[in-house]
mmCIF file of C-alpha atoms in Angstrom:
data_model
loop_
_atom_site.group_PDB
_atom_site.id
_atom_site.type_symbol
_atom_site.label_atom_id
_atom_site.label_comp_id
_atom_site.label_asym_id
_atom_site.label_seq_id
_atom_site.Cartn_x
_atom_site.Cartn_y
_atom_site.Cartn_z
ATOM 1 C CA MET A 1 109.836 181.107 22.570
ATOM 2 C CA ASN A 2 107.324 178.401 23.644
ATOM 3 C CA LYS A 3 110.126 175.843 23.983
ATOM 4 C CA ILE A 4 111.985 178.120 26.398
ATOM 5 C CA GLU A 5 108.850 178.605 28.469
ATOM 6 C CA ASP A 6 108.249 174.844 28.527
ATOM 7 C CA LEU A 7 111.840 174.221 29.632
ATOM 8 C CA ILE A 8 111.564 176.796 32.425
ATOM 9 C CA LYS A 9 108.325 175.204 33.688
ATOM 10 C CA LYS A 10 109.946 171.785 33.586
ATOM 11 C CA LEU A 11 113.449 172.542 34.897
ATOM 12 C CA CYS A 12 112.959 175.544 37.186
ATOM 13 C CA PRO A 13 109.248 175.934 38.020
ATOM 14 C CA ASN A 14 110.067 177.957 41.149
ATOM 15 C CA GLY A 15 112.248 180.427 39.297
ATOM 16 C CA VAL A 16 115.874 180.662 38.238
ATOM 17 C CA GLU A 17 118.711 180.717 40.741
ATOM 18 C CA TYR A 18 120.772 183.925 40.867
ATOM 19 C CA LYS A 19 124.343 184.110 42.138
ATOM 20 C CA THR A 20 126.754 186.986 42.712
ATOM 21 C CA LEU A 21 129.891 187.201 40.605
ATOM 22 C CA VAL A 22 132.099 186.680 43.660
ATOM 23 C CA GLU A 23 130.250 183.447 44.456
ATOM 24 C CA LEU A 24 130.835 182.179 40.932
ATOM 25 C CA GLY A 25 134.331 183.390 40.114
ATOM 26 C CA ASP A 26 137.375 185.539 40.805
ATOM 27 C CA PHE A 27 138.645 188.857 39.433
ATOM 28 C CA TYR A 28 142.088 189.426 37.951
ATOM 29 C CA GLY A 29 143.819 192.446 36.448
ATOM 30 C CA GLY A 30 145.535 192.856 33.097
ATOM 31 C CA LEU A 31 149.165 193.606 32.281
ATOM 32 C CA THR A 32 151.290 195.440 34.824
ATOM 33 C CA GLY A 33 154.575 197.338 34.640
ATOM 34 C CA LYS A 34 154.496 198.061 30.902
ATOM 35 C CA SER A 35 155.754 201.184 29.121
ATOM 36 C CA LYS A 36 154.753 202.547 25.709
ATOM 37 C CA ASP A 37 157.830 200.971 24.152
ATOM 38 C CA ASP A 38 156.694 197.511 25.268
ATOM 39 C CA PHE A 39 153.819 197.705 22.797
ATOM 40 C CA LYS A 40 156.110 198.148 19.800
ATOM 41 C CA GLY A 41 157.337 195.027 18.009
ATOM 42 C CA GLY A 42 156.289 192.649 20.768
ATOM 43 C CA ASN A 43 156.677 188.879 20.885
ATOM 44 C CA ALA A 44 153.248 188.018 22.357
ATOM 45 C CA LYS A 45 149.627 188.666 21.420
ATOM 46 C CA PHE A 46 147.926 191.546 23.192
ATOM 47 C CA ILE A 47 144.190 192.196 23.627
ATOM 48 C CA SER A 48 143.462 195.909 23.365
ATOM 49 C CA TYR A 49 140.811 197.972 25.077
ATOM 50 C CA MET A 50 139.061 198.482 21.728
ATOM 51 C CA ASN A 51 138.889 194.728 21.071
ATOM 52 C CA VAL A 52 136.992 194.290 24.331
ATOM 53 C CA PHE A 53 134.836 197.352 23.792
ATOM 54 C CA LYS A 54 133.668 196.394 20.289
ATOM 55 C CA ASN A 55 133.216 192.627 20.497
ATOM 56 C CA PRO A 56 130.729 190.671 22.662
ATOM 57 C CA ALA A 57 132.843 187.610 21.757
ATOM 58 C CA LEU A 58 136.548 188.458 21.913
ATOM 59 C CA ASP A 59 138.306 188.725 18.560
ATOM 60 C CA LEU A 60 141.249 186.314 18.765
ATOM 61 C CA SER A 61 142.546 187.264 15.334
ATOM 62 C CA SER A 62 144.139 190.356 16.876
ATOM 63 C CA LYS A 63 147.600 191.160 15.542
ATOM 64 C CA GLU A 64 148.526 193.620 18.284
ATOM 65 C CA THR A 65 151.587 192.612 20.286
ATOM 66 C CA VAL A 66 153.425 193.294 23.531
ATOM 67 C CA LYS A 67 156.896 192.410 24.791
ATOM 68 C CA ILE A 68 156.850 189.613 27.377
ATOM 69 C CA ALA A 69 160.113 188.339 28.874
ATOM 70 C CA PRO A 70 160.574 184.523 29.194
ATOM 71 C CA ASP A 71 160.509 184.629 33.012
ATOM 72 C CA GLU A 72 157.869 187.370 33.286
ATOM 73 C CA LYS A 73 154.802 186.546 35.365
ATOM 74 C CA GLN A 74 151.769 188.038 33.638
ATOM 75 C CA ARG A 75 148.287 186.532 33.580
ATOM 76 C CA LYS A 76 147.200 184.854 30.340
ATOM 77 C CA LEU A 77 143.641 184.689 29.070
ATOM 78 C CA GLU A 78 141.723 181.426 29.347
ATOM 79 C CA PHE A 79 138.726 179.917 27.581
ATOM 80 C CA GLY A 80 135.580 181.185 29.312
ATOM 81 C CA ASP A 81 137.100 184.392 30.708
ATOM 82 C CA VAL A 82 134.756 187.367 30.777
ATOM 83 C CA ILE A 83 136.676 190.601 30.233
ATOM 84 C CA PHE A 84 135.409 194.017 31.307
ATOM 85 C CA THR A 85 136.578 197.532 30.515
ATOM 86 C CA GLY A 86 137.597 198.965 33.857
ATOM 87 C CA SER A 87 138.115 202.647 33.233
ATOM 88 C CA SER A 88 136.689 205.283 30.931
ATOM 89 C CA GLU A 89 135.675 208.913 30.617
ATOM 90 C CA THR A 90 131.989 207.998 31.069
ATOM 91 C CA PRO A 91 130.266 205.302 33.174
ATOM 92 C CA ASP A 92 128.483 204.055 30.035
ATOM 93 C CA GLU A 93 131.806 202.795 28.651
ATOM 94 C CA CYS A 94 132.837 201.106 31.900
ATOM 95 C CA ALA A 95 132.345 197.357 32.466
ATOM 96 C CA ILE A 96 131.633 196.668 28.786
ATOM 97 C CA SER A 97 132.000 192.896 28.431
ATOM 98 C CA SER A 98 133.698 190.562 25.991
ATOM 99 C CA VAL A 99 133.819 186.778 26.431
ATOM 100 C CA VAL A 100 136.533 184.335 25.368
ATOM 101 C CA THR A 101 134.113 181.955 23.632
ATOM 102 C CA LYS A 102 136.816 179.985 21.777
ATOM 103 C CA GLN A 103 139.845 178.125 23.060
ATOM 104 C CA PRO A 104 142.856 180.423 22.452
ATOM 105 C CA ALA A 105 145.363 178.806 20.103
ATOM 106 C CA GLU A 106 148.223 180.747 21.702
ATOM 107 C CA ASP A 107 148.961 182.967 24.686
ATOM 108 C CA TYR A 108 147.067 186.248 24.943
ATOM 109 C CA TYR A 109 147.640 189.045 27.440
ATOM 110 C CA LEU A 110 145.177 191.752 28.480
ATOM 111 C CA ASN A 111 145.681 195.524 28.570
ATOM 112 C CA SER A 112 145.783 197.271 31.953
ATOM 113 C CA PHE A 113 142.558 199.225 31.369
ATOM 114 C CA CYS A 114 140.517 196.001 31.465
ATOM 115 C CA PHE A 115 140.139 193.141 33.939
ATOM 116 C CA ILE A 116 139.049 189.494 33.965
ATOM 117 C CA TRP A 117 136.233 187.658 35.709
ATOM 118 C CA ARG A 118 137.163 183.976 35.707
ATOM 119 C CA ILE A 119 134.493 181.384 36.510
ATOM 120 C CA LYS A 120 135.513 178.742 39.041
ATOM 121 C CA ASP A 121 133.286 175.987 37.623
ATOM 122 C CA LYS A 122 133.279 176.256 33.839
ATOM 123 C CA THR A 123 130.531 173.630 33.546
ATOM 124 C CA LEU A 124 127.941 176.064 34.922
ATOM 125 C CA PHE A 125 127.692 178.270 31.836
ATOM 126 C CA ASP A 126 127.622 178.185 28.081
ATOM 127 C CA PHE A 127 130.040 181.033 27.367
ATOM 128 C CA ASP A 128 128.015 182.141 24.362
ATOM 129 C CA PHE A 129 125.130 182.607 26.804
ATOM 130 C CA LEU A 130 127.324 184.993 28.824
ATOM 131 C CA LYS A 131 128.214 186.808 25.610
ATOM 132 C CA HIS A 132 124.564 187.835 25.279
ATOM 133 C CA LEU A 133 123.793 188.115 29.000
ATOM 134 C CA PHE A 134 126.436 190.654 30.000
ATOM 135 C CA ARG A 135 125.422 193.009 27.194
ATOM 136 C CA SER A 136 121.711 192.848 28.036
ATOM 137 C CA ASP A 137 120.023 195.971 29.395
ATOM 138 C CA ALA A 138 119.347 194.424 32.816
ATOM 139 C CA LEU A 139 123.006 193.561 33.382
ATOM 140 C CA ARG A 140 124.283 196.806 31.878
ATOM 141 C CA GLN A 141 122.176 198.767 34.374
ATOM 142 C CA GLN A 142 123.847 196.879 37.228
ATOM 143 C CA LEU A 143 127.317 197.155 35.748
ATOM 144 C CA ILE A 144 127.159 200.907 35.109
ATOM 145 C CA LYS A 145 126.433 201.466 38.809
ATOM 146 C CA THR A 146 129.809 199.952 39.725
ATOM 147 C CA ALA A 147 131.639 202.903 38.138
ATOM 148 C CA SER A 148 132.266 206.179 39.920
ATOM 149 C CA GLY A 149 134.305 209.306 39.354
ATOM 150 C CA VAL A 150 134.156 212.877 38.130
ATOM 151 C CA THR A 151 136.757 213.490 35.434
ATOM 152 C CA ARG A 152 137.339 209.760 34.968
ATOM 153 C CA PHE A 153 135.212 206.779 35.951
ATOM 154 C CA ASN A 154 136.632 203.574 37.412
ATOM 155 C CA VAL A 155 134.906 200.290 38.159
ATOM 156 C CA SER A 156 134.818 199.171 41.797
ATOM 157 C CA LYS A 157 135.741 195.490 42.082
ATOM 158 C CA LYS A 158 133.915 195.362 45.425
ATOM 159 C CA LEU A 159 130.701 196.486 43.734
ATOM 160 C CA MET A 160 131.328 194.123 40.822
ATOM 161 C CA GLU A 161 131.453 191.232 43.275
ATOM 162 C CA LYS A 162 127.846 191.969 44.274
ATOM 163 C CA ILE A 163 126.469 191.858 40.720
ATOM 164 C CA GLU A 164 123.870 189.103 40.446
ATOM 165 C CA ILE A 165 123.395 186.992 37.344
ATOM 166 C CA PRO A 166 120.865 184.243 36.547
ATOM 167 C CA LYS A 167 122.094 180.657 36.441
ATOM 168 C CA PRO A 168 119.461 178.811 34.410
ATOM 169 C CA PRO A 169 120.000 175.127 33.623
ATOM 170 C CA MET A 170 122.445 174.443 30.791
ATOM 171 C CA GLU A 171 119.659 173.149 28.549
ATOM 172 C CA ILE A 172 117.892 176.512 28.771
ATOM 173 C CA GLN A 173 121.134 178.437 28.220
ATOM 174 C CA ARG A 174 121.906 176.506 25.058
ATOM 175 C CA GLU A 175 118.401 176.954 23.702
ATOM 176 C CA ILE A 176 118.636 180.719 24.296
ATOM 177 C CA VAL A 177 122.053 180.833 22.627
ATOM 178 C CA GLN A 178 120.699 178.980 19.606
ATOM 179 C CA ILE A 179 117.779 181.398 19.275
ATOM 180 C CA LEU A 180 119.823 184.569 19.779
ATOM 181 C CA ASP A 181 122.745 183.430 17.645
ATOM 182 C CA ASN A 182 120.372 182.371 14.855
ATOM 183 C CA PHE A 183 118.449 185.614 15.154
ATOM 184 C CA ALA A 184 121.663 187.633 15.134
ATOM 185 C CA GLU A 185 122.919 185.657 12.136
ATOM 186 C CA LEU A 186 119.644 186.158 10.239
ATOM 187 C CA SER A 187 119.615 189.833 11.128
ATOM 188 C CA ALA A 188 123.233 190.070 10.022
ATOM 189 C CA GLU A 189 122.432 188.436 6.666
ATOM 190 C CA LEU A 190 119.466 190.711 6.069
ATOM 191 C CA SER A 191 121.408 193.726 7.237
ATOM 192 C CA ALA A 192 124.376 192.682 5.087
ATOM 193 C CA GLU A 193 122.301 193.121 1.939
ATOM 194 C CA LEU A 194 121.137 196.526 3.104
ATOM 195 C CA SER A 195 124.606 197.414 4.341
ATOM 196 C CA ALA A 196 126.175 196.448 1.022
ATOM 197 C CA GLU A 197 124.023 198.980 -0.781
ATOM 198 C CA LEU A 198 124.564 201.549 1.935
ATOM 199 C CA GLN A 199 128.291 200.846 1.801
ATOM 200 C CA LEU A 200 128.270 201.618 -1.910
ATOM 201 C CA ARG A 201 126.621 204.935 -1.124
ATOM 202 C CA ARG A 202 129.186 205.636 1.585
ATOM 203 C CA LYS A 203 132.072 204.660 -0.668
ATOM 204 C CA GLN A 204 130.733 207.031 -3.264
ATOM 205 C CA TYR A 205 130.354 209.724 -0.605
ATOM 206 C CA GLU A 206 133.867 209.060 0.742
ATOM 207 C CA PHE A 207 135.304 209.080 -2.768
ATOM 208 C CA TYR A 208 133.776 212.464 -3.589
ATOM 209 C CA ARG A 209 134.540 213.829 -0.133
ATOM 210 C CA ASP A 210 138.225 212.913 -0.383
ATOM 211 C CA LYS A 211 138.320 214.084 -3.990
ATOM 212 C CA LEU A 212 136.738 217.413 -3.060
ATOM 213 C CA LEU A 213 139.203 217.819 -0.199
ATOM 214 C CA LYS A 214 142.279 217.026 -2.267
ATOM 215 C CA PHE A 215 143.780 220.082 -3.893
ATOM 216 C CA ASP A 216 146.774 220.925 -6.041
ATOM 217 C CA ASP A 217 149.810 222.844 -4.859
ATOM 218 C CA THR A 218 148.066 226.196 -5.259
ATOM 219 C CA ILE A 219 146.005 225.517 -2.112
ATOM 220 C CA GLN A 220 147.665 226.213 1.190
ATOM 221 C CA ASN A 221 147.954 223.409 3.786
ATOM 222 C CA ILE A 222 148.052 224.701 7.348
ATOM 223 C CA GLU A 223 148.575 222.968 10.689
ATOM 224 C CA LEU A 224 145.463 223.222 12.834
ATOM 225 C CA GLY A 225 147.424 224.791 15.665
ATOM 226 C CA GLU A 226 148.079 227.856 13.474
ATOM 227 C CA ILE A 227 144.405 228.560 12.790
ATOM 228 C CA ALA A 228 142.661 227.350 15.951
ATOM 229 C CA LYS A 229 142.735 227.449 19.701
ATOM 230 C CA PHE A 230 141.726 224.559 21.929
ATOM 231 C CA THR A 231 139.780 224.581 25.192
ATOM 232 C CA TYR A 232 139.320 221.530 27.408
ATOM 233 C CA GLY A 233 135.837 220.958 28.780
ATOM 234 C CA TYR A 234 134.157 221.303 32.162
ATOM 235 C CA THR A 235 134.585 218.777 34.979
ATOM 236 C CA ASP A 236 131.412 217.717 36.777
ATOM 237 C CA LYS A 237 129.327 214.639 37.482
ATOM 238 C CA ALA A 238 126.591 214.010 34.930
ATOM 239 C CA THR A 239 123.098 213.530 36.365
ATOM 240 C CA ASP A 240 119.681 212.610 34.998
ATOM 241 C CA THR A 241 118.290 216.014 35.924
ATOM 242 C CA GLY A 242 119.817 219.467 36.147
ATOM 243 C CA ASP A 243 119.904 222.986 34.788
ATOM 244 C CA ILE A 244 121.627 222.418 31.461
ATOM 245 C CA ARG A 245 122.586 219.595 29.100
ATOM 246 C CA TYR A 246 126.019 218.065 29.578
ATOM 247 C CA ILE A 247 127.661 216.918 26.316
ATOM 248 C CA ARG A 248 129.958 213.920 26.827
ATOM 249 C CA ILE A 249 132.098 211.780 24.534
ATOM 250 C CA THR A 250 129.303 209.213 24.291
ATOM 251 C CA ASP A 251 127.025 211.913 22.879
ATOM 252 C CA ILE A 252 129.024 211.942 19.635
ATOM 253 C CA THR A 253 127.711 209.430 17.109
ATOM 254 C CA ASP A 254 129.894 207.606 14.591
ATOM 255 C CA ASP A 255 128.841 210.200 12.029
ATOM 256 C CA GLY A 256 129.883 213.160 14.154
ATOM 257 C CA THR A 257 126.374 214.239 15.093
ATOM 258 C CA LEU A 258 124.706 214.710 18.471
ATOM 259 C CA ASN A 259 123.147 211.598 20.005
ATOM 260 C CA PRO A 260 119.570 212.430 21.056
ATOM 261 C CA ASN A 261 119.425 209.545 23.575
ATOM 262 C CA ASP A 262 120.626 209.167 27.183
ATOM 263 C CA THR A 263 120.725 212.909 27.797
ATOM 264 C CA LYS A 264 122.565 214.022 30.954
ATOM 265 C CA TYR A 265 122.638 217.332 32.808
ATOM 266 C CA VAL A 266 124.675 219.467 35.238
ATOM 267 C CA LYS A 267 124.052 222.531 37.354
ATOM 268 C CA ILE A 268 124.693 225.946 35.856
ATOM 269 C CA THR A 269 127.286 227.957 37.793
ATOM 270 C CA GLU A 270 129.503 230.949 37.144
ATOM 271 C CA VAL A 271 132.310 228.527 36.312
ATOM 272 C CA SER A 272 130.284 226.181 34.095
ATOM 273 C CA LYS A 273 128.921 229.111 32.082
ATOM 274 C CA LYS A 274 132.398 229.481 30.571
ATOM 275 C CA TYR A 275 131.834 226.172 28.760
ATOM 276 C CA LEU A 276 128.519 227.032 27.121
ATOM 277 C CA LEU A 277 128.209 225.972 23.492
ATOM 278 C CA LYS A 278 126.647 227.828 20.630
ATOM 279 C CA LYS A 279 125.237 226.354 17.452
ATOM 280 C CA GLY A 280 127.991 225.480 15.012
ATOM 281 C CA ASP A 281 130.714 224.860 17.613
ATOM 282 C CA LEU A 282 133.178 221.992 17.103
ATOM 283 C CA LEU A 283 134.093 219.439 19.759
ATOM 284 C CA VAL A 284 136.603 216.612 19.439
ATOM 285 C CA ALA A 285 136.911 213.513 21.649
ATOM 286 C CA ARG A 286 140.393 213.369 23.102
ATOM 287 C CA THR A 287 140.517 209.912 24.683
ATOM 288 C CA GLY A 288 139.022 206.443 24.777
ATOM 289 C CA ALA A 289 137.208 204.408 22.167
ATOM 290 C CA THR A 290 135.877 207.466 20.347
ATOM 291 C CA TYR A 291 139.098 209.503 20.184
ATOM 292 C CA GLY A 292 139.322 211.865 17.222
ATOM 293 C CA LYS A 293 135.608 211.957 16.462
ATOM 294 C CA THR A 294 134.459 215.492 15.870
ATOM 295 C CA LEU A 295 131.019 216.849 16.680
ATOM 296 C CA TYR A 296 129.441 219.714 14.783
ATOM 297 C CA PHE A 297 127.064 221.062 17.451
ATOM 298 C CA ASP A 298 123.993 221.683 15.322
ATOM 299 C CA SER A 299 121.610 222.532 18.159
ATOM 300 C CA ASN A 300 120.109 225.519 19.928
ATOM 301 C CA GLU A 301 119.713 223.626 23.221
ATOM 302 C CA PRO A 302 121.762 225.296 25.989
ATOM 303 C CA SER A 303 124.638 222.886 26.647
ATOM 304 C CA ILE A 304 128.010 222.565 28.359
ATOM 305 C CA TYR A 305 130.760 220.234 27.168
ATOM 306 C CA ALA A 306 132.613 217.772 29.379
ATOM 307 C CA SER A 307 136.313 217.571 30.223
ATOM 308 C CA PHE A 308 137.169 214.706 27.876
ATOM 309 C CA LEU A 309 136.123 216.864 24.943
ATOM 310 C CA ILE A 310 138.088 219.704 23.411
ATOM 311 C CA LYS A 311 136.429 222.705 21.822
ATOM 312 C CA ILE A 312 138.100 223.767 18.562
ATOM 313 C CA GLU A 313 137.749 227.488 17.861
ATOM 314 C CA LEU A 314 138.764 228.150 14.277
ATOM 315 C CA ASP A 315 139.784 231.385 12.649
ATOM 316 C CA ASN A 316 136.593 231.739 10.601
ATOM 317 C CA THR A 317 138.180 234.307 8.327
ATOM 318 C CA LYS A 318 140.120 231.351 6.911
ATOM 319 C CA VAL A 319 138.030 228.239 7.479
ATOM 320 C CA ARG A 320 134.364 227.410 8.038
ATOM 321 C CA ASN A 321 133.479 225.161 10.985
ATOM 322 C CA LYS A 322 131.298 222.943 8.786
ATOM 323 C CA TYR A 323 134.088 222.575 6.238
ATOM 324 C CA TYR A 324 136.461 221.408 8.968
ATOM 325 C CA TRP A 325 133.815 218.968 10.251
ATOM 326 C CA HIS A 326 133.560 217.318 6.848
ATOM 327 C CA PHE A 327 137.357 217.250 6.672
ATOM 328 C CA SER A 328 137.458 215.546 10.107
ATOM 329 C CA LYS A 329 135.559 212.567 8.678
ATOM 330 C CA SER A 330 137.889 212.117 5.703
ATOM 331 C CA SER A 331 140.804 209.722 5.248
ATOM 332 C CA LEU A 332 143.022 212.816 5.003
ATOM 333 C CA TYR A 333 142.178 213.530 8.647
ATOM 334 C CA TRP A 334 142.121 209.979 10.032
ATOM 335 C CA ASN A 335 145.468 209.007 8.506
ATOM 336 C CA GLN A 336 146.961 211.841 10.518
ATOM 337 C CA ALA A 337 144.925 211.177 13.676
ATOM 338 C CA GLU A 338 146.050 207.548 13.783
ATOM 339 C CA LYS A 339 149.634 208.727 13.382
ATOM 340 C CA TYR A 340 149.553 211.186 16.267
ATOM 341 C CA VAL A 341 147.312 209.410 18.814
ATOM 342 C CA SER A 342 148.977 207.699 21.765
ATOM 343 C CA LYS A 343 147.858 204.043 21.689
ATOM 344 C CA ALA A 344 149.374 202.576 24.837
ATOM 345 C CA GLY A 345 146.403 201.596 27.017
ATOM 346 C CA GLN A 346 143.557 203.950 26.215
ATOM 347 C CA GLN A 347 144.110 206.181 23.193
ATOM 348 C CA GLN A 348 145.032 209.790 23.988
ATOM 349 C CA PHE A 349 144.449 212.516 21.415
ATOM 350 C CA ASN A 350 145.112 215.740 23.274
ATOM 351 C CA SER A 351 145.674 219.255 21.986
ATOM 352 C CA ASN A 352 149.382 218.577 21.456
ATOM 353 C CA ALA A 353 148.416 215.914 18.922
ATOM 354 C CA ILE A 354 145.444 217.710 17.370
ATOM 355 C CA CYS A 355 147.420 220.867 16.661
ATOM 356 C CA LYS A 356 149.655 218.879 14.257
ATOM 357 C CA ILE A 357 146.761 217.954 11.955
ATOM 358 C CA VAL A 358 147.337 219.573 8.543
ATOM 359 C CA VAL A 359 144.206 221.038 6.910
ATOM 360 C CA PRO A 360 143.875 222.076 3.247
ATOM 361 C CA ILE A 361 142.432 225.610 3.162
ATOM 362 C CA PRO A 362 140.793 226.700 -0.116
ATOM 363 C CA SER A 363 138.887 229.983 -0.421
ATOM 364 C CA LEU A 364 135.718 230.434 1.652
ATOM 365 C CA GLU A 365 133.696 230.359 -1.576
ATOM 366 C CA ILE A 366 135.053 226.929 -2.466
ATOM 367 C CA GLN A 367 134.542 225.759 1.111
ATOM 368 C CA ASP A 368 130.867 226.749 0.906
ATOM 369 C CA LYS A 369 130.404 224.738 -2.295
ATOM 370 C CA ILE A 370 132.058 221.695 -0.728
ATOM 371 C CA ILE A 371 129.845 222.008 2.340
ATOM 372 C CA TYR A 372 126.706 222.090 0.166
ATOM 373 C CA VAL A 373 127.641 218.945 -1.767
ATOM 374 C CA LEU A 374 128.823 216.938 1.234
ATOM 375 C CA ASP A 375 125.862 217.907 3.420
ATOM 376 C CA ASN A 376 123.544 216.310 0.878
ATOM 377 C CA PHE A 377 125.653 213.164 0.544
ATOM 378 C CA ASP A 378 125.955 212.877 4.317
ATOM 379 C CA LYS A 379 122.203 213.078 4.833
ATOM 380 C CA ILE A 380 121.528 210.223 2.417
ATOM 381 C CA CYS A 381 124.153 208.003 4.080
ATOM 382 C CA SER A 382 123.656 208.820 7.751
ATOM 383 C CA ASP A 383 120.128 209.967 8.541
ATOM 384 C CA LEU A 384 118.483 207.113 10.478
ATOM 385 C CA GLY A 385 115.083 208.378 9.429
ATOM 386 C CA ILE A 386 115.832 207.828 5.754
ATOM 387 C CA GLY A 387 115.796 204.549 3.831
ATOM 388 C CA LEU A 388 118.563 202.014 4.402
ATOM 389 C CA PRO A 389 120.043 203.345 7.663
ATOM 390 C CA ALA A 390 116.544 203.167 9.212
ATOM 391 C CA GLU A 391 116.108 199.547 8.098
ATOM 392 C CA ILE A 392 119.508 198.524 9.474
ATOM 393 C CA GLU A 393 118.709 200.213 12.778
ATOM 394 C CA ALA A 394 115.395 198.317 12.919
ATOM 395 C CA ARG A 395 117.209 194.958 12.548
ATOM 396 C CA GLN A 396 119.416 195.746 15.536
ATOM 397 C CA LYS A 397 116.408 196.839 17.602
ATOM 398 C CA GLN A 398 114.695 193.521 16.852
ATOM 399 C CA TYR A 399 117.665 191.535 18.134
ATOM 400 C CA GLU A 400 117.838 193.670 21.286
ATOM 401 C CA TYR A 401 114.118 193.167 21.914
ATOM 402 C CA TYR A 402 114.379 189.385 21.814
ATOM 403 C CA ARG A 403 117.590 189.381 23.825
ATOM 404 C CA GLU A 404 115.919 191.258 26.683
ATOM 405 C CA LYS A 405 112.844 189.048 26.528
ATOM 406 C CA LEU A 406 114.823 185.779 26.597
ATOM 407 C CA LEU A 407 117.252 186.871 29.301
ATOM 408 C CA SER A 408 114.629 188.024 31.819
ATOM 409 C CA PHE A 409 114.022 185.325 34.431
ATOM 410 C CA ASP A 410 111.889 185.131 37.543
ATOM 411 C CA LYS A 411 114.213 184.974 40.533
ATOM 412 C CA GLN A 412 114.148 181.959 42.820
ATOM 413 C CA VAL A 413 113.880 182.702 46.532
ATOM 414 C CA GLY A 414 113.660 179.628 48.670
ATOM 415 C CA GLY A 415 110.750 177.686 47.254
ATOM 416 C CA GLY A 416 109.018 180.636 45.609
ATOM 417 C CA ILE A 417 109.464 183.306 42.956
ATOM 418 C CA THR A 418 109.998 187.044 43.318
#
């Protein structure tokens, strides 16, 4: 850290210059004029929404394809492009960045739900620096504010143009990249050892879960649509304060539990009351990066669920909600979900798809036994307050701490600092 401070004193004693994105580059859209069929058996590489969403540095090993005619004019990705997600069901998933940090070996095209910011002068930035910068808290707070909407949020290019980013000297950028990349690599190595052991636990859990959920021909398999009804959620704008908690797609963790962070609220009205949840209710994400994830609402906090979630009301004389929740995390469920989801652009997993999911239905007594066993396994593997998951979480928090510290610069204004 001392070396960075010394470099800043030497190279930019009056602060670091900030520039708006429109001053530094131009914005371009992704693919246009494509149908669902164009994404089947294509002849060109295609960068999906999920690739951008998951990877700070774009994954160029993607095998997804799209049909591109020889004379078709579509924009190709270039080295140094910064890609942003442009549309989502929540502002938190809008303007998520991914940087083309390696020279593409072949042509790549971008999905229509994302867009490109292309730097005019590629000598100004180390693109690995941008990889860290655009995912930092300070930039994310700016980027989230460019999205607006009610049922769906879209990024405003005009607002994106006004985003300001620091432009420290290249020597400082490269030193920061070296520190953060090394720290991330060390954290990854340390976490890998912990993750390997945790993965063994999860594999064991998944093995027993799938084994417990696999029955012989004496057990009836029923389509979900025959034993459940589906209700789409309430449409409103989430706010930091309000009468009642508003459960959104981003509130569902990878393990199908309720995220305690970034709580949002809405006003309680006669209409919104119809979407009140009770403890034990099931919600499934129907679109976007988290499609198919199912939440078991294990809370007594008064809450309303948002429109990109679907409430599943099961016939509890045949199936327990908790049993279905465990089933929804199994390979038996996900093999079907991946089959029925619409993957063109953003994934869509609406009630027409969900109702086709086939569920094995043993007796309620057997369901209760399965719930007991899997609840205990799940706690060992998923509870961030217990053992290995807590240690892995701590490694990520350490990286984020140093990222924010290294990417915070005093702003140059004329000859002084603000």
